[in-house]
Short mmCIF file of C-alpha atoms and ligand atoms in Angstrom, two decimals:
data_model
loop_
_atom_site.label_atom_id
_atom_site.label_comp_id
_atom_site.label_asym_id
_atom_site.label_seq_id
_atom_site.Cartn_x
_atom_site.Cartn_y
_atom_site.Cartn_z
CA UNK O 21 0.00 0.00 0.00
CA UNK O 22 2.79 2.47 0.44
CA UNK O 23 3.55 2.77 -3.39
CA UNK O 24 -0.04 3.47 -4.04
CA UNK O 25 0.20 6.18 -1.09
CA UNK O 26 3.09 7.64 -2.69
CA UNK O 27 1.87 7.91 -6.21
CA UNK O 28 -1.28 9.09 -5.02
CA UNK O 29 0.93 11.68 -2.51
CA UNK O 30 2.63 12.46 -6.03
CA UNK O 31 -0.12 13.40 -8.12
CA UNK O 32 -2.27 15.34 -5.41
CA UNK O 33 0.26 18.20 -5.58
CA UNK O 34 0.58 20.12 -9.06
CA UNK O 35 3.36 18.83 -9.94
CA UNK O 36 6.31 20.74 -11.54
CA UNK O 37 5.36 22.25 -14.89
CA UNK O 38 8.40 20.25 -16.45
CA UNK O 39 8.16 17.03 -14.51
CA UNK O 40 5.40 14.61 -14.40
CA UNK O 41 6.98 12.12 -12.44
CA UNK O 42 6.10 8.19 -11.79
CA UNK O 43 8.15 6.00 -9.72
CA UNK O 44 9.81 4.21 -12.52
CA UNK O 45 9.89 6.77 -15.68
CA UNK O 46 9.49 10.83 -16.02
CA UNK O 47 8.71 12.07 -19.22
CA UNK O 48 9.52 15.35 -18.92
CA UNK O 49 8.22 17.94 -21.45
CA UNK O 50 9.30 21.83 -21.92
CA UNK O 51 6.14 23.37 -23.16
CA UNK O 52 7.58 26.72 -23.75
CA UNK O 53 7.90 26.27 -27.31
CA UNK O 54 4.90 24.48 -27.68
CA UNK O 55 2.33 26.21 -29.46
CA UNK O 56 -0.81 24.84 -27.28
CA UNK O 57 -0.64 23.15 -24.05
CA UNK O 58 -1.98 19.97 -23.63
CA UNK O 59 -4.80 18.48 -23.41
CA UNK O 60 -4.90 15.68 -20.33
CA UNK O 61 -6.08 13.21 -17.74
CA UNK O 62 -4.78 11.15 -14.87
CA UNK O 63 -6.68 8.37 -13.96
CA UNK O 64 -5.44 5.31 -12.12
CA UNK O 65 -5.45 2.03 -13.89
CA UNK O 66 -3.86 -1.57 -14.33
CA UNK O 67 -2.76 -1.09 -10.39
CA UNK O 68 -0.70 2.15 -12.00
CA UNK O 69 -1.02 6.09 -12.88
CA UNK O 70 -1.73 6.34 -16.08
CA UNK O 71 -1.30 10.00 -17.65
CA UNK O 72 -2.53 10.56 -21.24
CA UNK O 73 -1.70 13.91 -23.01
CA UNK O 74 -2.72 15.14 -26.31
CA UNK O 75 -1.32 18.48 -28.40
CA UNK O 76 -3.69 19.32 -30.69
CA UNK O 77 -3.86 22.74 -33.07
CA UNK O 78 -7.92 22.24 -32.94
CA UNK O 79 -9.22 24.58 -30.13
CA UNK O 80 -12.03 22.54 -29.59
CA UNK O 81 -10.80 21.14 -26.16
CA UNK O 82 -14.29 19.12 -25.42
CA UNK O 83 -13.25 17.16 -28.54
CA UNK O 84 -10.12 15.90 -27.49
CA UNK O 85 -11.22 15.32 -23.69
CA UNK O 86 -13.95 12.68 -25.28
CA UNK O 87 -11.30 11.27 -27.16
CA UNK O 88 -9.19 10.57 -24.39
CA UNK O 89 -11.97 9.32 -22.26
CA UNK O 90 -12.29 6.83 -24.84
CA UNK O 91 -8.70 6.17 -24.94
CA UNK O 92 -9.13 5.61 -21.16
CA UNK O 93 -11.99 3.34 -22.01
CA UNK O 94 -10.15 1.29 -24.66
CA UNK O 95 -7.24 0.41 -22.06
CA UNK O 96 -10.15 -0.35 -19.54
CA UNK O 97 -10.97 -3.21 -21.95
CA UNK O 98 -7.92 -4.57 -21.64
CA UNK O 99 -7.53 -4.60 -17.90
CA UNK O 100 -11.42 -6.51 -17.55
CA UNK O 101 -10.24 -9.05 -19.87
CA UNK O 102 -6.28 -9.50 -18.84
CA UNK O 103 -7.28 -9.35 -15.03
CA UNK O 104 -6.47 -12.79 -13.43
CA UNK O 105 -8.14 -11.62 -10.08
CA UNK O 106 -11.41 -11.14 -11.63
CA UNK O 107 -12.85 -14.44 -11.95
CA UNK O 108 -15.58 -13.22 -14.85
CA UNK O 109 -12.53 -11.78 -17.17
CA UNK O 110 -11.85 -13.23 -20.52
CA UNK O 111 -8.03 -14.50 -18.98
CA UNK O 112 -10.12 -16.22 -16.27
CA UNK O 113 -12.88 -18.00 -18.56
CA UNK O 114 -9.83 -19.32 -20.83
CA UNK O 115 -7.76 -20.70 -17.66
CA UNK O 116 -10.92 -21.97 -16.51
CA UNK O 117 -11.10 -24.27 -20.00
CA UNK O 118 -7.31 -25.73 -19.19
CA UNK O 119 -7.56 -29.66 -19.87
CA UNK O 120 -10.97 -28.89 -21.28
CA UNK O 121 -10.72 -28.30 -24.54
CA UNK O 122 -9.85 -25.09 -26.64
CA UNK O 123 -11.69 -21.56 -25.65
CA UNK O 124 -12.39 -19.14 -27.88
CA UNK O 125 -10.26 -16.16 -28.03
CA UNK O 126 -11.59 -11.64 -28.86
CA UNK O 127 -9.56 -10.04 -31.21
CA UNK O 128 -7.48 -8.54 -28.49
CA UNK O 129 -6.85 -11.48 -26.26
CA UNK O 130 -5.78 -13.07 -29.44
CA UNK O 131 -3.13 -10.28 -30.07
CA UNK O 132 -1.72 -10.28 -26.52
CA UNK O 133 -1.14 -14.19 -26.58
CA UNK O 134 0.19 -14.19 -30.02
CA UNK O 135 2.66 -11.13 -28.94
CA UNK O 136 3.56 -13.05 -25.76
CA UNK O 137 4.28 -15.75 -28.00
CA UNK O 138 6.71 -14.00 -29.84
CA UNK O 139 8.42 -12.77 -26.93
CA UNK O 140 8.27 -16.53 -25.40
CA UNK O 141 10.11 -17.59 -28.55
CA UNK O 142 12.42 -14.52 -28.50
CA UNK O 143 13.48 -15.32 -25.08
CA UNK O 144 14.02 -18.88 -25.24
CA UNK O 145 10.94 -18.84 -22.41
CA UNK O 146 12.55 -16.50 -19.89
CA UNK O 147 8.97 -15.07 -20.46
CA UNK O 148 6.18 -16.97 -20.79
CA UNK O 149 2.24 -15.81 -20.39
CA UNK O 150 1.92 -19.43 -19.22
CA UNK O 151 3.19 -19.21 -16.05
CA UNK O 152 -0.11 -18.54 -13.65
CA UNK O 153 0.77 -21.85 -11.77
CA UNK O 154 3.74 -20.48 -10.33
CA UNK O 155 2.93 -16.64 -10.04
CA UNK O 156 -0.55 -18.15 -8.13
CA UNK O 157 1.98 -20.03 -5.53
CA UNK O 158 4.01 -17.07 -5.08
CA UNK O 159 0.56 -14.80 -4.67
CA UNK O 160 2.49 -11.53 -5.47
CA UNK O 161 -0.64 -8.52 -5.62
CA UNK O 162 -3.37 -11.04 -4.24
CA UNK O 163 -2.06 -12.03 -0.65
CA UNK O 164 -1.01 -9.13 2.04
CA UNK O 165 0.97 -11.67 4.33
CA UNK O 166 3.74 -12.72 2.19
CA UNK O 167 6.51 -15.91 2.71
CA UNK O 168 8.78 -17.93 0.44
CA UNK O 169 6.41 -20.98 -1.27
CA UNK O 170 7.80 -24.58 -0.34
CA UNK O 171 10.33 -25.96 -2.52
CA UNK O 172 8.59 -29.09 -3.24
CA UNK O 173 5.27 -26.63 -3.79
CA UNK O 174 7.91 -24.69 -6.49
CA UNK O 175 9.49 -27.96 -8.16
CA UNK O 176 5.55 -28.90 -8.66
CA UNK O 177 4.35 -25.51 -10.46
CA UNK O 178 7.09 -25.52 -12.38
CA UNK O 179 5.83 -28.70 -14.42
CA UNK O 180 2.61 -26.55 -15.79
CA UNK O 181 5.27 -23.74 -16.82
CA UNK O 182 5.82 -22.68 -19.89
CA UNK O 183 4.57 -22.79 -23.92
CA UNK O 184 4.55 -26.84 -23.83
CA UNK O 185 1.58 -26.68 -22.20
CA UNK O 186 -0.81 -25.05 -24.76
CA UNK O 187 -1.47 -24.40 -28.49
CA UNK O 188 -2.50 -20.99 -29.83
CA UNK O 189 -4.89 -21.08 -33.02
CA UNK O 190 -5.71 -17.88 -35.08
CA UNK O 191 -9.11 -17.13 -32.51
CA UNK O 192 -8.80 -20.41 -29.59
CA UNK O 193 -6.38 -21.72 -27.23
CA UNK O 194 -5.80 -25.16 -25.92
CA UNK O 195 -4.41 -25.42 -22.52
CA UNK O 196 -3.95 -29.37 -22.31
CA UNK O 197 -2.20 -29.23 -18.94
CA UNK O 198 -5.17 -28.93 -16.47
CA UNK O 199 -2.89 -27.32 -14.45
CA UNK O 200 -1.32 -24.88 -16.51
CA UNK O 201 -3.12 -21.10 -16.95
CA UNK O 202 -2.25 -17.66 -18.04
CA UNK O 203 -0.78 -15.14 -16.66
CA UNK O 204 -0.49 -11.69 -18.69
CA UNK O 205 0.91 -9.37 -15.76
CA UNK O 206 3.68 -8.81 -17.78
CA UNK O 207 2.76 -7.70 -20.77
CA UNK O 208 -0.98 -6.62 -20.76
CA UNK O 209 -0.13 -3.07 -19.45
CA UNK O 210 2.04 -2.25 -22.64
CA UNK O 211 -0.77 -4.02 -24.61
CA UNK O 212 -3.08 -1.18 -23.09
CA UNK O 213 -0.83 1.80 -23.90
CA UNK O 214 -0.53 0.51 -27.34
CA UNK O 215 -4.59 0.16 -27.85
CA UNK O 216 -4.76 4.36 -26.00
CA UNK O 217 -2.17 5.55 -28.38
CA UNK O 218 -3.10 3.49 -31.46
CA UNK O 219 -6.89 4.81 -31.01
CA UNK O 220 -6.02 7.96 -30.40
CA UNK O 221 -3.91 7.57 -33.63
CA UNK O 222 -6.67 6.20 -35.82
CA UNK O 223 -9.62 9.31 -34.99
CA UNK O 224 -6.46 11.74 -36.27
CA UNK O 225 -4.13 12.51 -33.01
CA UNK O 226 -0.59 13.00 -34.02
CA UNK O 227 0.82 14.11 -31.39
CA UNK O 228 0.29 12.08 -28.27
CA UNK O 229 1.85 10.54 -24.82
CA UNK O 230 0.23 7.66 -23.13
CA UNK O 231 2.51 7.07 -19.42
CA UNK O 232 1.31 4.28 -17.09
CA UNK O 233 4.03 3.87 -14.58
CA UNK O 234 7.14 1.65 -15.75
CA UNK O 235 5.25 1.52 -19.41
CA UNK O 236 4.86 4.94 -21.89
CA UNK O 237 4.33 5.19 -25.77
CA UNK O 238 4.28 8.84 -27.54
CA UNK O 239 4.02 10.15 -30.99
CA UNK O 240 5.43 13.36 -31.93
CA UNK O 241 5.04 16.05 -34.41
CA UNK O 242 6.31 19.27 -34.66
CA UNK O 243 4.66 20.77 -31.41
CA UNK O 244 7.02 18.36 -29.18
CA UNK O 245 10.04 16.93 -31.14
CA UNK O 246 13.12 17.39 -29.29
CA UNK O 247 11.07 18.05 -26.46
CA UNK O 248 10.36 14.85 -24.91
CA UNK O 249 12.79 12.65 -22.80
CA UNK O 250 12.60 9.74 -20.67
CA UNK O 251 13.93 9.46 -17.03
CA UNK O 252 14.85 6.18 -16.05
CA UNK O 253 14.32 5.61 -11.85
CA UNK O 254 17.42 4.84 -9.68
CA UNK O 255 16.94 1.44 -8.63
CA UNK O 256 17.91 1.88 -5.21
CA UNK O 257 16.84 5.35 -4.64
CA UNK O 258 12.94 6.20 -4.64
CA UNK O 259 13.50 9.68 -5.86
CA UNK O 260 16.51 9.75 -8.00
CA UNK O 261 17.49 9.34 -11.85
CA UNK O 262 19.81 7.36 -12.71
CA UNK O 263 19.40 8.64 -16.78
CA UNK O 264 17.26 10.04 -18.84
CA UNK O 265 17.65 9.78 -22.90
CA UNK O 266 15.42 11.79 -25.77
CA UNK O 267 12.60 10.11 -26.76
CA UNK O 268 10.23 11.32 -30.11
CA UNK O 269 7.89 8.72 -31.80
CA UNK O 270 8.36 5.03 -29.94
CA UNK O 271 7.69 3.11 -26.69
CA UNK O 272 10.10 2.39 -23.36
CA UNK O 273 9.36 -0.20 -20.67
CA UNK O 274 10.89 -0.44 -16.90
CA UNK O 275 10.85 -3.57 -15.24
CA UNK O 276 12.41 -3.50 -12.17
CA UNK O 277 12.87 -5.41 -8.15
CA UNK O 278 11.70 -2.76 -6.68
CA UNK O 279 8.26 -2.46 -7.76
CA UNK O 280 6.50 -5.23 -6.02
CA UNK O 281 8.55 -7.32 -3.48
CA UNK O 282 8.65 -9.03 0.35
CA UNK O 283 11.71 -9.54 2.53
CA UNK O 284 12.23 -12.51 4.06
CA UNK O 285 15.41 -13.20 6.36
CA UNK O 286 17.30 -10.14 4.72
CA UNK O 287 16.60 -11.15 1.53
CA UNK O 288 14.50 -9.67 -0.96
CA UNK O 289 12.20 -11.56 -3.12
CA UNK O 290 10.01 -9.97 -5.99
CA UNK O 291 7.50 -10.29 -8.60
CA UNK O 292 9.60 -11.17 -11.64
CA UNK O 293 10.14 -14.57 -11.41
CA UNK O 294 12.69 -17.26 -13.62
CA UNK O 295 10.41 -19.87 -15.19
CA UNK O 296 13.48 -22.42 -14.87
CA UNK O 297 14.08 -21.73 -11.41
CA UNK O 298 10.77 -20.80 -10.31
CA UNK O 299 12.42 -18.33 -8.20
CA UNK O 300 12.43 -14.17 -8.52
CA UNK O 301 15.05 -13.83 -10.75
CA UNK O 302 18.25 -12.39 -9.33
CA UNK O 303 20.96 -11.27 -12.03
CA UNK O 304 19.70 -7.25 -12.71
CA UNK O 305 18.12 -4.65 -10.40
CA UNK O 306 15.94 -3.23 -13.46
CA UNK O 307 15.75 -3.46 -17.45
CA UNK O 308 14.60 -0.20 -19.69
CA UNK O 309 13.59 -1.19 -23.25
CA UNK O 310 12.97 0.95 -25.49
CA UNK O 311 11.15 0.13 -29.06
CA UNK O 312 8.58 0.75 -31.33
CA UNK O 313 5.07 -0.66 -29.53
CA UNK O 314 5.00 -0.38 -25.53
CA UNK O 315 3.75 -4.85 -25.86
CA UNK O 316 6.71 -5.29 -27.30
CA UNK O 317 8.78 -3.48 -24.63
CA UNK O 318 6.78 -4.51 -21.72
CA UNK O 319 7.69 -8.09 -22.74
CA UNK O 320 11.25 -8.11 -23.39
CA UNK O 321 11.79 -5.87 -19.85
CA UNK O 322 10.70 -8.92 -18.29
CA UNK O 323 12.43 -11.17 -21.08
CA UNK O 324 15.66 -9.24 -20.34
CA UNK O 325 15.32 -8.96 -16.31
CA UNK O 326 15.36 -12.83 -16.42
CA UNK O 327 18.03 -13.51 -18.88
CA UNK O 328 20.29 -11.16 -16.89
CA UNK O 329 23.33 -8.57 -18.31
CA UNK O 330 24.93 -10.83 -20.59
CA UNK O 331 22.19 -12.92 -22.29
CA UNK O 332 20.20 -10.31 -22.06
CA UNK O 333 22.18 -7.24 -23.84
CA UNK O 334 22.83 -9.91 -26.63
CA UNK O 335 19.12 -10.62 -26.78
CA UNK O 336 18.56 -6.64 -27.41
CA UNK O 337 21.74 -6.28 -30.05
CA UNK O 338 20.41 -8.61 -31.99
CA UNK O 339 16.90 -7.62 -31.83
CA UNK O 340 16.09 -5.02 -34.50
CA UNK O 341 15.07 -1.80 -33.45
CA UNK O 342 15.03 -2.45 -29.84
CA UNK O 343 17.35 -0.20 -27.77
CA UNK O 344 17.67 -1.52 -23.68
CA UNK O 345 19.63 -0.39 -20.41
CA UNK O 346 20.56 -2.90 -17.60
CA UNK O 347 21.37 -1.78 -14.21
CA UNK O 348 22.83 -4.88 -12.40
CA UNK O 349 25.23 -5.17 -9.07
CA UNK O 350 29.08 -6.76 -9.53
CA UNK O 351 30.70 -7.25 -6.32
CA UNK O 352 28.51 -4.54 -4.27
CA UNK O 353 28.54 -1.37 -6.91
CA UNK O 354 25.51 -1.13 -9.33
CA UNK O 355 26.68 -0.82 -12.92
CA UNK O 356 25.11 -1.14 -16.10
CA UNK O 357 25.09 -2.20 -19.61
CA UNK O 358 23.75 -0.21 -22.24
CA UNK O 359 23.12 -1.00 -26.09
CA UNK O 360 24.98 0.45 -29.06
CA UNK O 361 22.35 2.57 -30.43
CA UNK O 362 21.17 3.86 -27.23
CA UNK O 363 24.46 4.45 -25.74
CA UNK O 364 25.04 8.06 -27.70
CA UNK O 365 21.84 9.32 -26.44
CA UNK O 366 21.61 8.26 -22.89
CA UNK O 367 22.81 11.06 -20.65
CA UNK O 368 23.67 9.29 -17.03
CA UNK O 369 22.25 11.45 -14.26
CA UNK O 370 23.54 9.93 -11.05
CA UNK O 371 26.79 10.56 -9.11
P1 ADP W 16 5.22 -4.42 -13.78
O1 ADP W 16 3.94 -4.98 -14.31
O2 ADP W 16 5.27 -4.31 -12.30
O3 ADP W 16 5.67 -3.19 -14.50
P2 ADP W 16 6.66 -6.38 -15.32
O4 ADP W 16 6.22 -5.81 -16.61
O5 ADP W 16 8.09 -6.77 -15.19
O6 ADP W 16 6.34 -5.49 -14.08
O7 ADP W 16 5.79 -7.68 -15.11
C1 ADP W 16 5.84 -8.44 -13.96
C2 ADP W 16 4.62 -9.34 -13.94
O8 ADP W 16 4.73 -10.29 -15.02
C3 ADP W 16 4.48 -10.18 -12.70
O9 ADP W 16 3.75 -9.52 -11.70
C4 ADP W 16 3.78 -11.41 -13.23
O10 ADP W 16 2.39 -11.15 -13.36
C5 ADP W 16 4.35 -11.58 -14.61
N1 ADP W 16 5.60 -12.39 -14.68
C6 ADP W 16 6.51 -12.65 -13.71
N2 ADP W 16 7.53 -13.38 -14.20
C7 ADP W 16 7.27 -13.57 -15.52
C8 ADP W 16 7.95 -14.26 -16.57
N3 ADP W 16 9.12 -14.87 -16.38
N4 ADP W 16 7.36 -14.25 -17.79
C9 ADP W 16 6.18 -13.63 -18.01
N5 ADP W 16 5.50 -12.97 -17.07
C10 ADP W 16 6.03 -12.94 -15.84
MG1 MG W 17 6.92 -6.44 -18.46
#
């Protein structure tokens, strides 16, 4: 509850005209040279803030406030039907059908498993949307008491982990483990920005940000270019920078340990877990990707955060058009990697 306090602490104060600031990413826009100030709304969504801001030469303000209520509905959508904890949600109906045959898939529940496919395949299954058995045993976001699983408990949901357990048609699914399921935590947030920005897109918006927490998408024209740039959070300190890099037409994504964890015995153990281990995955303190569709990035953060500084950078050099920073510790100091075409634009902020 104390992130929510804080981001709620954060956004009840006006904050700085230059700096809307999450916990994980601050997009930070001069408007000075802006011809029109946005158009906006905050709302809080998918368990994050989600900020959606809309320059527009058309003076007709009421216009582009319904159009970004029905961005705000569009990503909605995709939060009912993604949500695991809602047991009338599309994501629940088709984990529901595991062992029981195929279940029919909508057109976006289609897109996010074919997406998390690709990333599954990407990754050589360092993410994988099947992995409900073992993020249900864990319980991260549905239990407030929080301990280490059992081993034995671990070694168990580990057998229904993974793509081997189901088949993805064109519009249905087959789960044939009975005790494998879904989960799309890591991904369906990014899926939502995409659908905001994408409809905003279509009814003529070309110049846009959608910003939900540790996931952001913008398009640019000439009212903003130059004017946008991305600040990545400090792992290890709640109100610092560690970097912030320029950022016109494209999508970044922040996974990191810090967002969601429990300490047990001195050690910490978080939501981002390694489906070989079954344990939180321990080689990088947080993973910024930056590419073209906020899915795509969402996904590979949590690809990357579980392949760890080495696999990982090589996953996102040989990726094309995907940028990435990892922050990871070496013997006590916090270092990072970055990629080759990021590199020149990424201005490091910390001391
Ligand atoms: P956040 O949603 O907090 O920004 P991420 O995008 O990194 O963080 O997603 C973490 C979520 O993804 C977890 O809460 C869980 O629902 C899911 N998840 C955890 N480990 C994996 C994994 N290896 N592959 C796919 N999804 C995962
Ligand atoms: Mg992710």
């Amino acid at each position: 509850m104390r992130y929510l306090e804080k981001i709620k602490q954060l956004f009840s104060f006006a904050p700085a005209p230059q700096v809307v600031a999450t916990l994980v990413l601050v997009f930070s826009l001069s408007c000075s040279h802006s011809p029109k100030t946005p158009v906006e709304k905050t709302v809080f969504l998918m368990d994050t803030v989600v900020t959606i801001k809309v320059f527009t030469q058309d003076s007709h303000h009421r216009t582009t406030a319904a159009l970004i209520d029905s961005a705000v509905k569009r990503m909605e959508q995709i939060e009912a039907l993604a949500d695991n904890y809602q047991s009338g949600s599309e994501l629940a109906m088709i984990n529901r059908s595991a062992g029981q045959g195929g279940a029919a898939l909508s057109v976006d529940m289609a897109a996010l498993l074919e997406r998390a496919w690709f990333i599954d395949s990407l990754s050589a299954g360092a993410f994988t949307a099947a992995i409900a058995s073992l993020t249900e045993l864990w319980g991260f976001g549905r239990h407030t008491e929080m301990s280490v699983p059992d081993p034995g408990d671990i070694q168990a949901a580990l057998q229904h982990v993974g793509r081997r357990v189901f088949t993805l048609a064109p519009d249905r699914v087959y789960i044939h483990d009975p005790l494998g399921g879904f989960d799309l935590g890591g991904i369906a947030k990014g899926y939502a920005v995409d659908a905001a920005v994408e409809f905003l897109q279509r009814r003529g918006m070309a110049d846009a940000q959608v910003d939900a927490g540790g996931d952001l998408r913008a398009l640019s024209s000439s009212f903003t270019a130059g004017q946008r740039n991305v600040y990545v959070r400090h792992p290890l300190k709640s109100d610092g920078f560690y970097g912030r890099f320029p950022l016109d037409n494209g999508a970044v994504a922040t996974s990191g340990d810090y967002e969601r964890f429990f300490m047990a015995e001195g050690v910490r153990y978080h939501h981002i877990l390694d489906p070989h281990t079954g344990y939180p995955a321990r080689q990088c303190r947080s993973v910024t990707i930056v590419g073209a569709t906020a899915a795509l990035c969402d996904g590979l953060a949590t690809a990357v955060f579980v392949l760890g500084p080495e696999k990982g950078m090589a996953l996102i050099e040989s990726t094309p058009a995907i940028e990435g920073l990892i922050i990871f510790e070496e013997n006590g100091n916090l270092i990072h990697k970055i990629s080759s075409g990021l590199e020149p634009v990424f201005e490091i902020l910390h001391e």
